[in-house]
CSV table of C-alpha atoms in Angstrom, one decimal:
chain,number,residue,atom,x,y,z
A,1,MET,CA,145.7,122.4,82.0
A,2,LEU,CA,145.5,121.4,85.2
A,3,ARG,CA,142.5,123.4,86.4
A,4,ARG,CA,140.3,121.6,83.4
A,5,LEU,CA,141.8,118.3,84.7
A,6,ARG,CA,140.0,118.8,87.8
A,7,ARG,CA,136.9,120.3,86.5
A,8,LEU,CA,136.9,116.6,84.4
A,9,LEU,CA,137.6,114.5,87.2
A,10,VAL,CA,135.0,116.6,89.2
A,11,TRP,CA,132.3,116.1,86.8
A,12,SER,CA,133.1,112.4,85.8
A,13,SER,CA,132.9,111.4,89.4
A,14,LEU,CA,129.8,112.9,89.5
A,15,ALA,CA,128.7,111.2,86.6
A,16,LEU,CA,130.0,108.0,88.1
A,17,LEU,CA,128.1,108.6,91.2
A,18,LEU,CA,124.9,108.4,89.2
A,19,PHE,CA,125.5,105.1,87.8
A,20,VAL,CA,126.3,103.6,91.6
A,21,PRO,CA,123.2,101.1,92.1
A,22,ASP,CA,121.0,101.4,95.4
A,23,PRO,CA,121.5,99.0,98.1
A,24,PRO,CA,118.9,96.0,96.8
A,25,PRO,CA,115.5,95.6,98.9
A,26,GLY,CA,115.8,93.2,101.8
A,27,VAL,CA,113.7,89.9,102.0
A,28,PRO,CA,110.5,91.1,104.2
A,29,GLY,CA,109.0,88.8,107.0
A,30,GLY,CA,105.8,89.4,105.5
A,31,ALA,CA,102.1,89.1,107.4
A,32,GLY,CA,103.3,84.9,108.1
A,33,ARG,CA,100.2,83.8,107.2
A,34,GLU,CA,99.1,81.3,104.7
A,35,PRO,CA,98.2,82.2,101.1
A,36,PHE,CA,94.6,80.8,100.3
A,37,VAL,CA,95.5,78.4,97.2
A,38,TRP,CA,92.4,76.9,95.1
A,39,ASP,CA,94.3,73.5,93.8
A,40,ARG,CA,91.4,72.5,92.1
A,41,ASP,CA,92.8,72.2,88.7
A,42,ALA,CA,90.9,69.0,88.2
A,43,LEU,CA,87.7,70.5,88.7
A,44,TRP,CA,88.6,73.3,86.1
A,45,GLU,CA,89.3,71.1,83.7
A,46,ARG,CA,85.9,68.9,84.0
A,47,LEU,CA,83.9,72.2,84.0
A,48,GLU,CA,85.8,73.0,80.6
A,49,GLU,CA,84.8,69.4,79.2
A,50,ARG,CA,81.4,69.9,80.6
A,51,PHE,CA,80.9,73.7,79.0
A,52,ALA,CA,82.3,72.0,75.7
A,53,ARG,CA,79.4,69.0,76.0
A,54,ALA,CA,76.9,71.5,76.5
A,55,ARG,CA,77.8,73.5,73.5
A,56,GLU,CA,77.1,70.4,71.6
A,57,VAL,CA,73.6,69.6,73.3
A,58,GLY,CA,72.5,73.1,72.7
A,59,CYS,CA,69.8,75.6,74.5
A,60,GLU,CA,67.1,73.3,73.6
A,61,GLY,CA,68.6,70.6,75.4
A,62,LEU,CA,69.8,72.7,78.3
A,63,ARG,CA,66.7,73.5,79.7
A,64,ALA,CA,66.1,71.3,82.3
A,65,PRO,CA,69.2,70.8,83.7
A,66,ILE,CA,69.4,74.3,83.9
A,67,ALA,CA,66.3,74.5,85.5
A,68,GLU,CA,67.1,71.9,88.2
A,69,GLY,CA,70.5,73.8,88.7
A,70,LEU,CA,68.6,77.2,89.4
A,71,ALA,CA,66.1,75.3,91.4
A,72,ALA,CA,69.0,73.5,93.5
A,73,LEU,CA,70.9,77.0,94.2
A,74,ASP,CA,67.2,78.5,95.3
A,75,GLY,CA,67.1,75.8,97.6
A,76,HIS,CA,70.3,76.2,99.0
A,77,LEU,CA,70.3,79.8,99.7
A,78,ALA,CA,66.5,79.6,101.0
A,79,ALA,CA,68.3,77.2,103.6
A,80,LEU,CA,71.2,79.7,104.3
A,81,GLU,CA,68.7,82.5,104.6
A,82,SER,CA,66.5,80.6,107.4
A,83,ALA,CA,69.3,79.9,109.9
A,84,GLU,CA,72.8,80.8,111.3
A,85,ARG,CA,75.6,78.9,109.6
A,86,PRO,CA,79.1,79.2,110.5
A,87,PRO,CA,82.0,78.8,108.3
A,88,GLY,CA,82.7,75.3,106.9
A,89,HIS,CA,78.8,74.1,106.7
A,90,PRO,CA,78.1,71.8,103.9
A,91,GLY,CA,75.3,74.5,102.8
A,92,TYR,CA,78.3,76.6,101.5
A,93,GLU,CA,80.0,73.6,99.8
A,94,ALA,CA,76.8,72.9,98.3
A,95,LEU,CA,76.3,76.3,97.1
A,96,GLU,CA,79.7,76.8,95.5
A,97,ALA,CA,79.4,73.6,93.9
A,98,GLY,CA,76.1,74.1,92.3
A,99,LEU,CA,76.9,77.7,91.1
A,100,PHE,CA,80.3,76.2,89.8
A,101,GLU,CA,78.5,73.2,87.6
A,102,LEU,CA,75.7,75.3,86.8
A,103,GLY,CA,78.0,77.9,85.1
A,104,PRO,CA,79.1,75.7,81.9
A,105,LEU,CA,75.5,75.3,81.1
A,106,VAL,CA,74.6,78.6,81.1
A,107,ALA,CA,77.7,79.9,79.1
A,108,ALA,CA,76.2,77.7,76.3
A,109,CYS,CA,72.8,79.2,76.8
A,110,PRO,CA,73.3,82.7,77.2
A,111,GLU,CA,69.3,83.2,77.4
A,112,ARG,CA,69.7,82.5,81.0
A,113,VAL,CA,72.4,84.6,82.4
A,114,ASP,CA,70.4,87.2,83.9
A,115,GLU,CA,68.7,84.0,86.1
A,116,LEU,CA,72.4,83.1,87.1
A,117,GLU,CA,73.4,86.8,87.7
A,118,ALA,CA,69.9,86.9,90.3
A,119,ALA,CA,71.3,83.9,91.6
A,120,HIS,CA,74.5,85.1,92.5
A,121,GLU,CA,73.7,88.9,93.7
A,122,ARG,CA,71.4,86.7,96.4
A,123,MET,CA,74.1,84.6,97.1
A,124,ARG,CA,76.4,87.5,98.0
A,125,ARG,CA,74.0,89.0,100.3
A,126,VAL,CA,73.4,85.9,101.9
A,127,VAL,CA,76.9,85.3,102.5
A,128,LYS,CA,77.6,88.7,103.7
A,129,ASP,CA,74.8,88.7,106.2
A,130,GLN,CA,75.9,85.1,107.4
A,131,SER,CA,79.6,86.6,107.8
A,132,ARG,CA,78.5,89.7,110.3
A,133,ARG,CA,78.7,86.8,113.1
A,134,TRP,CA,82.2,85.4,112.1
A,135,ASP,CA,85.5,86.7,112.9
A,136,ALA,CA,86.5,88.3,109.5
A,137,ASN,CA,90.2,87.5,110.2
A,138,ALA,CA,89.9,83.9,111.0
A,139,ARG,CA,91.2,81.9,108.3
A,140,ASP,CA,88.2,79.4,108.0
A,141,ALA,CA,86.1,82.5,107.5
A,142,ARG,CA,88.1,84.6,105.6
A,143,ALA,CA,88.6,81.4,103.3
A,144,GLN,CA,84.6,81.1,103.4
A,145,VAL,CA,83.8,84.6,102.5
A,146,TYR,CA,86.4,84.6,99.5
A,147,ARG,CA,85.7,81.2,97.7
A,148,LEU,CA,81.7,82.3,97.5
A,149,LEU,CA,82.2,86.2,96.7
A,150,TYR,CA,85.2,86.3,94.8
A,151,GLY,CA,84.9,82.7,93.4
A,152,GLY,CA,81.1,83.5,92.3
A,153,ARG,CA,82.3,86.6,90.4
A,154,MET,CA,84.8,84.7,88.9
A,155,ALA,CA,82.2,81.7,88.0
A,156,VAL,CA,79.7,84.5,86.5
A,157,GLU,CA,82.0,86.5,84.2
A,158,GLU,CA,83.4,83.1,82.9
A,159,VAL,CA,79.8,82.8,81.6
A,160,LEU,CA,79.9,86.4,80.6
A,161,LEU,CA,83.0,85.8,78.4
A,162,GLN,CA,81.4,83.3,76.3
A,163,GLN,CA,78.8,85.7,74.9
A,164,ASP,CA,79.6,88.0,72.6
A,165,GLU,CA,80.5,91.4,73.7
A,166,GLY,CA,77.5,93.2,72.7
A,167,ALA,CA,75.8,91.2,74.8
A,168,ILE,CA,77.3,92.0,78.1
A,169,VAL,CA,75.6,94.2,80.4
A,170,ALA,CA,77.9,96.5,81.8
A,171,LEU,CA,76.2,97.2,85.4
A,172,SER,CA,74.8,94.6,87.7
A,173,HIS,CA,72.7,95.2,90.4
A,174,GLY,CA,73.4,94.5,94.3
A,175,THR,CA,71.4,95.6,97.4
A,176,ASP,CA,70.1,99.4,97.0
A,177,GLU,CA,71.2,99.8,101.1
A,178,PRO,CA,68.7,102.9,102.2
A,179,SER,CA,71.1,106.1,102.9
A,180,ALA,CA,70.0,109.5,103.9
A,181,THR,CA,72.8,111.2,102.8
A,182,PRO,CA,72.6,113.7,99.7
A,183,SER,CA,73.1,111.7,96.6
A,184,ALA,CA,73.9,111.9,92.7
A,185,THR,CA,74.2,109.5,89.8
A,186,LEU,CA,77.4,107.6,88.7
A,187,LEU,CA,77.5,105.5,85.8
A,188,GLY,CA,73.8,104.5,86.0
A,189,VAL,CA,73.7,104.0,89.8
A,190,ARG,CA,72.6,106.7,92.5
A,191,VAL,CA,75.4,107.0,94.9
A,192,HIS,CA,75.5,108.8,98.1
A,193,SER,CA,77.7,110.8,100.0
A,194,GLY,CA,79.9,108.7,102.2
A,195,ASP,CA,79.8,105.6,99.5
A,196,VAL,CA,83.1,104.0,98.6
A,197,LEU,CA,84.2,103.2,95.2
A,198,VAL,CA,86.7,100.2,94.6
A,199,SER,CA,87.8,100.3,91.1
A,200,ARG,CA,90.5,98.4,89.0
A,201,GLY,CA,92.8,100.5,86.8
A,202,GLY,CA,94.7,99.5,83.5
A,203,ALA,CA,98.0,99.4,84.1
A,204,PRO,CA,100.2,96.5,85.4
A,205,THR,CA,100.6,97.8,88.9
A,206,SER,CA,97.0,97.8,89.2
A,207,ALA,CA,97.1,94.1,88.4
A,208,LEU,CA,99.9,93.5,91.3
A,209,ILE,CA,98.0,95.4,93.9
A,210,ALA,CA,95.0,93.3,93.2
A,211,ARG,CA,96.4,89.7,92.9
A,212,GLY,CA,99.9,90.4,95.1
A,213,ASN,CA,98.2,89.5,98.9
A,214,ASP,CA,97.2,86.2,100.2
A,215,TYR,CA,93.5,86.6,98.9
A,216,PRO,CA,94.0,87.6,95.0
A,217,GLY,CA,91.3,90.0,93.8
A,218,ASN,CA,90.0,92.2,91.4
A,219,PHE,CA,89.9,95.7,92.8
A,220,SER,CA,93.4,98.0,93.0
A,221,HIS,CA,91.9,101.5,93.9
A,222,VAL,CA,89.4,102.8,96.7
A,223,ALA,CA,88.0,106.2,96.5
A,224,LEU,CA,85.4,108.2,98.7
A,225,VAL,CA,82.3,110.1,97.5
A,226,HIS,CA,81.3,113.5,98.8
A,227,VAL,CA,78.3,114.9,98.0
A,228,ALA,CA,77.6,118.6,98.9
A,229,GLU,CA,74.1,119.4,100.7
A,230,ASP,CA,73.3,122.6,99.1
A,231,THR,CA,74.4,122.2,95.4
A,232,ALA,CA,74.8,118.3,94.9
A,233,GLU,CA,77.8,118.8,93.5
A,234,VAL,CA,79.8,115.5,94.0
A,235,SER,CA,83.5,115.3,94.7
A,236,VAL,CA,85.9,112.0,94.9
A,237,VAL,CA,88.4,112.1,97.6
A,238,GLU,CA,91.1,109.7,96.6
A,239,SER,CA,94.8,109.4,96.8
A,240,HIS,CA,97.5,108.6,93.4
A,241,ILE,CA,100.8,107.7,93.8
A,242,GLU,CA,102.0,110.4,91.0
A,243,GLN,CA,100.3,113.0,93.7
A,244,GLY,CA,99.3,111.8,96.8
A,245,VAL,CA,95.3,112.8,97.9
A,246,VAL,CA,93.4,115.0,95.6
A,247,VAL,CA,89.9,115.8,95.4
A,248,SER,CA,88.6,115.0,92.0
A,249,THR,CA,85.3,115.6,89.7
A,250,LEU,CA,83.4,112.7,88.3
A,251,ASP,CA,84.7,113.5,85.1
A,252,GLN,CA,88.3,113.3,86.2
A,253,TYR,CA,87.7,110.3,88.1
A,254,LEU,CA,86.4,108.2,85.3
A,255,GLY,CA,88.7,109.9,83.2
A,256,ASP,CA,91.6,107.2,84.3
A,257,ARG,CA,90.8,104.1,82.6
A,258,LYS,CA,88.9,101.7,84.9
A,259,LEU,CA,88.3,98.2,84.1
A,260,ARG,CA,85.5,98.1,86.6
A,261,VAL,CA,83.8,100.0,89.7
A,262,MET,CA,82.3,98.8,92.4
A,263,VAL,CA,79.8,100.7,94.7
A,264,LEU,CA,80.0,99.9,98.4
A,265,ARG,CA,77.7,101.7,100.9
A,266,LEU,CA,77.8,101.7,105.1
A,267,ARG,CA,74.7,99.5,106.1
A,268,ALA,CA,72.0,101.6,107.8
A,269,ASP,CA,71.7,99.5,111.0
A,270,VAL,CA,75.9,100.1,111.7
A,271,ALA,CA,75.5,103.8,111.8
A,272,PRO,CA,74.2,105.2,114.8
A,273,ASP,CA,73.7,108.4,113.2
A,274,PRO,CA,72.3,108.1,109.4
A,275,MET,CA,74.6,111.2,108.2
A,276,LEU,CA,77.5,109.7,109.6
A,277,PRO,CA,78.6,108.5,106.2
A,278,HIS,CA,78.3,112.0,105.0
A,279,ARG,CA,80.3,113.3,108.2
A,280,ALA,CA,83.2,110.9,107.1
A,281,ALA,CA,83.2,112.2,103.7
A,282,GLU,CA,83.5,115.7,104.6
A,283,HIS,CA,86.3,115.1,107.1
A,284,ALA,CA,88.0,113.5,104.0
A,285,LEU,CA,87.6,116.4,101.7
A,286,THR,CA,88.4,118.8,104.5
A,287,GLU,CA,91.7,117.0,105.2
A,288,ALA,CA,92.4,117.1,101.3
A,289,ARG,CA,91.7,120.7,100.9
A,290,ARG,CA,93.7,121.8,104.2
A,291,ARG,CA,96.7,120.2,103.6
A,292,HIS,CA,99.2,118.3,101.2
A,293,ILE,CA,99.1,114.4,101.9
A,294,PRO,CA,101.7,112.7,100.4
A,295,TYR,CA,100.9,109.0,98.9
A,296,ASP,CA,102.0,106.6,101.4
A,297,PHE,CA,104.1,103.7,99.9
A,298,ALA,CA,104.6,101.9,103.1
A,299,MET,CA,101.0,101.3,103.5
A,300,ASP,CA,100.6,102.1,106.7
A,301,HIS,CA,97.1,102.2,107.2
A,302,ARG,CA,97.3,103.6,110.7
A,303,ASP,CA,99.3,106.6,110.1
A,304,PRO,CA,97.2,109.4,108.3
A,305,SER,CA,100.2,111.6,107.7
A,306,ASP,CA,100.7,109.9,104.6
A,307,MET,CA,98.0,108.2,102.9
A,308,PHE,CA,97.3,105.5,100.7
A,309,CYS,CA,93.9,105.0,98.6
A,310,SER,CA,92.2,102.8,101.3
A,311,GLU,CA,93.2,104.9,103.9
A,312,VAL,CA,91.4,107.9,102.4
A,313,ALA,CA,88.2,105.4,103.0
A,314,SER,CA,89.4,104.2,106.6
A,315,SER,CA,91.0,107.1,107.9
A,316,ALA,CA,87.8,109.0,107.6
A,317,TYR,CA,85.2,106.6,108.8
A,318,ARG,CA,87.8,106.0,111.8
A,319,ALA,CA,87.4,109.3,112.6
A,320,GLU,CA,83.4,108.9,113.3
A,321,GLY,CA,84.3,105.9,115.1
A,322,VAL,CA,83.6,103.2,112.3
A,323,GLU,CA,86.6,100.6,111.6
A,324,LEU,CA,86.5,99.2,107.9
A,325,TRP,CA,88.3,96.5,106.9
A,326,GLU,CA,87.3,94.1,109.4
A,327,GLY,CA,89.4,91.5,107.7
A,328,LEU,CA,92.9,92.8,107.2
A,329,THR,CA,94.5,92.4,103.7
A,330,SER,CA,97.7,90.4,104.7
A,331,MET,CA,100.6,89.6,101.9
A,332,SER,CA,102.7,86.8,103.3
A,333,SER,CA,104.6,84.6,100.3
A,334,VAL,CA,107.9,85.6,100.0
A,335,GLY,CA,107.5,86.4,96.4
A,336,VAL,CA,104.7,88.7,96.6
A,337,THR,CA,106.4,90.4,99.8
A,338,SER,CA,109.6,90.6,97.8
A,339,TRP,CA,108.2,92.5,95.0
A,340,LEU,CA,105.8,94.8,97.2
A,341,ALA,CA,108.8,95.8,99.1
A,342,ALA,CA,111.1,96.7,96.1
A,343,PHE,CA,108.2,99.3,95.6
A,344,GLY,CA,108.2,100.6,99.1
A,345,VAL,CA,106.1,98.6,100.9
A,346,GLU,CA,106.7,97.9,104.9
A,347,HIS,CA,103.4,96.8,106.4
A,348,PHE,CA,102.3,93.8,105.3
A,349,GLU,CA,99.0,93.6,107.0
A,350,THR,CA,97.0,96.8,105.5
A,351,HIS,CA,93.9,97.8,103.7
A,352,GLY,CA,93.8,96.4,100.4
A,353,PRO,CA,91.1,97.4,97.8
A,354,SER,CA,89.9,94.0,96.9
A,355,ASP,CA,89.5,93.1,100.8
A,356,LEU,CA,87.2,95.5,101.6
A,357,GLU,CA,84.4,94.0,99.5
A,358,TYR,CA,84.0,91.4,102.5
A,359,ASP,CA,83.6,93.6,105.1
A,360,PRO,CA,79.9,92.6,106.4
A,361,LYS,CA,79.6,96.6,107.6
A,362,LEU,CA,79.3,97.2,103.9
A,363,ARG,CA,76.8,96.2,101.2
A,364,VAL,CA,77.5,95.9,97.6
A,365,VAL,CA,75.1,98.5,95.8
A,366,ALA,CA,76.0,98.2,92.4
A,367,GLU,CA,79.1,96.8,90.4
A,368,TRP,CA,80.0,98.2,86.9
A,369,ARG,CA,82.3,96.5,84.4
A,370,ASP,CA,83.5,97.4,81.1
A,371,PRO,CA,82.6,94.7,78.4
A,372,GLU,CA,84.6,95.4,75.7
A,373,ALA,CA,87.8,95.4,78.7
A,374,LEU,CA,86.3,92.3,80.4
A,375,PHE,CA,88.6,89.7,79.0
A,376,GLU,CA,91.9,91.9,78.8
A,377,ASP,CA,91.2,92.2,82.7
A,378,HIS,CA,91.2,88.6,83.3
A,379,LEU,CA,94.0,88.2,80.6
A,380,ASP,CA,96.1,90.8,83.0
A,381,ASP,CA,95.6,88.9,85.7
A,382,ALA,CA,96.5,85.9,84.6
A,383,VAL,CA,100.0,87.1,83.3
A,384,VAL,CA,100.7,88.8,86.6
A,385,ASP,CA,99.9,85.5,88.2
A,386,ALA,CA,102.5,83.6,86.0
A,387,MET,CA,105.1,86.6,87.0
A,388,LEU,CA,104.1,86.0,90.7
A,389,GLU,CA,104.9,82.2,90.4
A,390,GLY,CA,108.3,83.2,89.3
A,391,ALA,CA,108.9,85.7,92.3
A,392,GLU,CA,107.6,82.2,94.3
A,393,ARG,CA,110.7,80.7,92.7
A,394,GLY,CA,113.6,83.9,93.4
A,395,GLU,CA,113.0,86.1,90.3
A,396,ARG,CA,112.9,89.7,91.6
A,397,LEU,CA,112.0,92.9,89.9
A,398,GLY,CA,114.6,94.0,87.6
A,399,HIS,CA,115.6,97.7,85.9
A,400,ASP,CA,117.7,98.9,83.2
A,401,PRO,CA,120.6,100.4,85.3
A,402,TRP,CA,122.1,101.9,82.2
A,403,MET,CA,118.8,104.3,82.8
A,404,LEU,CA,119.3,105.2,86.5
A,405,PRO,CA,121.6,108.7,85.8
A,406,ALA,CA,118.6,109.9,83.6
A,407,ALA,CA,116.1,108.7,86.2
A,408,ARG,CA,118.0,110.0,89.2
A,409,LEU,CA,118.3,113.7,87.3
A,410,ALA,CA,114.3,113.0,86.4
A,411,LYS,CA,113.8,112.7,90.3
A,412,ALA,CA,115.9,115.6,91.0
A,413,TYR,CA,113.9,118.0,88.5
A,414,SER,CA,110.3,115.9,90.5
A,415,VAL,CA,111.7,117.2,94.0
A,416,VAL,CA,111.9,120.8,92.7
A,417,LEU,CA,108.6,120.5,91.1
A,418,ASN,CA,107.3,118.8,94.5
A,419,LEU,CA,108.4,121.9,96.2
A,420,PHE,CA,106.2,124.3,94.3
A,421,GLY,CA,103.2,122.3,94.5
A,422,GLY,CA,103.8,120.4,90.8
A,423,VAL,CA,104.1,117.2,89.7
A,424,GLY,CA,107.3,115.4,88.0
A,425,PRO,CA,107.9,112.4,86.2
A,426,VAL,CA,109.0,110.5,89.6
A,427,PRO,CA,106.5,110.6,92.3
A,428,GLU,CA,106.9,112.0,95.3
A,429,GLY,CA,108.6,109.3,97.5
A,430,MET,CA,109.3,107.2,94.9
A,431,SER,CA,113.1,106.6,94.3
A,432,ALA,CA,114.5,106.7,90.6
A,433,THR,CA,115.2,102.8,91.4
A,434,THR,CA,111.5,102.2,91.9
A,435,ALA,CA,110.3,104.1,89.3
A,436,LEU,CA,112.5,102.2,86.6
A,437,ARG,CA,111.3,98.9,88.4
A,438,ALA,CA,107.8,100.3,87.3
A,439,GLU,CA,109.3,100.3,84.2
A,440,TRP,CA,110.3,97.2,83.6
A,441,LEU,CA,107.4,95.5,85.3
A,442,ARG,CA,105.2,97.6,82.8
A,443,GLU,CA,107.4,96.3,79.5
A,444,ARG,CA,107.6,92.9,80.5
A,445,HIS,CA,103.9,92.6,81.4
A,446,ALA,CA,103.4,93.9,78.0
A,447,ARG,CA,105.9,91.5,76.0
A,448,ILE,CA,103.9,88.4,77.7
A,449,ALA,CA,100.3,89.9,77.7
A,450,GLU,CA,101.0,90.5,73.6
A,451,ASP,CA,102.2,86.8,73.4
A,452,VAL,CA,99.2,85.6,75.7
A,453,ARG,CA,96.6,87.4,73.6
A,454,ARG,CA,98.2,85.9,70.5
A,455,ARG,CA,98.3,82.3,72.0
A,456,ALA,CA,94.0,83.1,73.3
A,457,GLU,CA,93.1,83.7,69.6
A,458,ALA,CA,94.9,80.8,68.4
A,459,PHE,CA,93.0,78.7,71.2
A,460,ARG,CA,89.7,80.2,70.5
A,461,ALA,CA,90.6,79.5,66.7
A,462,GLU,CA,90.8,75.6,67.5
A,463,HIS,CA,88.3,75.5,70.0
A,464,GLY,CA,85.5,77.6,69.3
A,465,TYR,CA,85.4,79.4,72.7
A,466,ARG,CA,87.7,82.0,74.8
A,467,PRO,CA,89.6,80.2,76.9
A,468,PRO,CA,88.9,80.3,80.8
A,469,TYR,CA,90.7,81.7,83.3
A,470,TRP,CA,93.0,78.7,84.0
A,471,GLU,CA,93.7,78.6,80.2
A,472,LEU,CA,95.1,81.8,80.3
A,473,VAL,CA,97.2,81.4,83.0
A,474,ARG,CA,98.5,78.4,81.4
A,475,LEU,CA,99.5,80.0,78.2
A,476,ALA,CA,100.8,83.2,80.3
A,477,ARG,CA,103.1,80.6,81.8
A,478,GLU,CA,104.2,79.3,78.4
A,479,ALA,CA,104.4,82.9,77.3
A,480,LYS,CA,106.6,83.7,80.0
A,481,ALA,CA,108.5,80.7,79.6
A,482,ASP,CA,109.4,81.7,76.3
A,483,LEU,CA,110.6,85.0,77.2
A,484,ASP,CA,112.8,84.2,79.9
């Protein structure tokens, strides 16, 4: 009887220990920079009113103002192409204003969308060329590039989202930078060995990665393309939270849901040897096959012993003497850093996926977006933006404490699988509590998103058009408030 009682006490104590919570994550200092804020609500409202009026006028009545707007953009771009202009030059403000003002008119006249996209692509090329002479980490330079490249994309996508889904062209061509490295075709684009793929996944954590920094963006994942010289076999080297660094086939890479993919290529005039990008890809491929490389939750881009996704590209190019991410990704606000720290992030100046687009060493070759998921992409971002506003007010990532014992048992099982090269339900390097936080984020995001989707349909029924991004954020705030 006494022996049974001892066993019962031992097992009861062990069971209770499984409920003991982890110590709460501390409040990190962050990067100490000033997060970018648009603070232009009055402009967004005016643009929406401009769109409503344009719909009433109709395409025939918009021909002249659209032609004038396109001509004005052409003039601004020609002036910027003709001479070096520093950040803050009035030409950039005129270019930004011209694109924003033209957007609502083209949204009401979809036959002119191709011309707007061509102007946007030319703008991206001009801005990246100008920025080669700027300090990428200076606030004025960083803000200027961001306003035009990120802002320009959002302006064009707002236009696209007012078209029928079947009318949205999935592929947007950029600059076909010459390359001597082996090549293959991906999603209708000729990619070369050493090209970098930045993409956006469909999970809430992907939206958090894209939005959770001082310059919220559109991308959450980075991968490096390797094309074999003799067989033209394509390998994609990437790092996943669940597995660490892996070598994927094209089918495997595309098998993970992607809302958008951008192809970036090192400028030909940056590499002293035209085969340098291929050697960088060879380095990444060799390292991935030589050893198991765990995922780097701390996001330390200087230590390649573990690697998060961006490190796969940056460490490979660093081995060849090329430093990518001239403008470091920074996370400074208390809300963002607290949430990221709860997922294991320790370095708040690092290499974030979205910011690689702005590196002047790289050309944007093409961007592919899923037409059927473009609105969902914007909706996910709006929900995360609303949730991060709550984080700034002190709201923290939650988790279900009653699930902690089961999560810890799942973690123990995962550790055993990891020892034999397997992948368990809780990723290597992630604690049971962190896994529960990820589940809490997924569930809460899904509940808010479902409500926003319903509100967006009601908005469309009332106004006759899809809610633009600023309206989606407002709807997400309302949905979150109702859930709270």
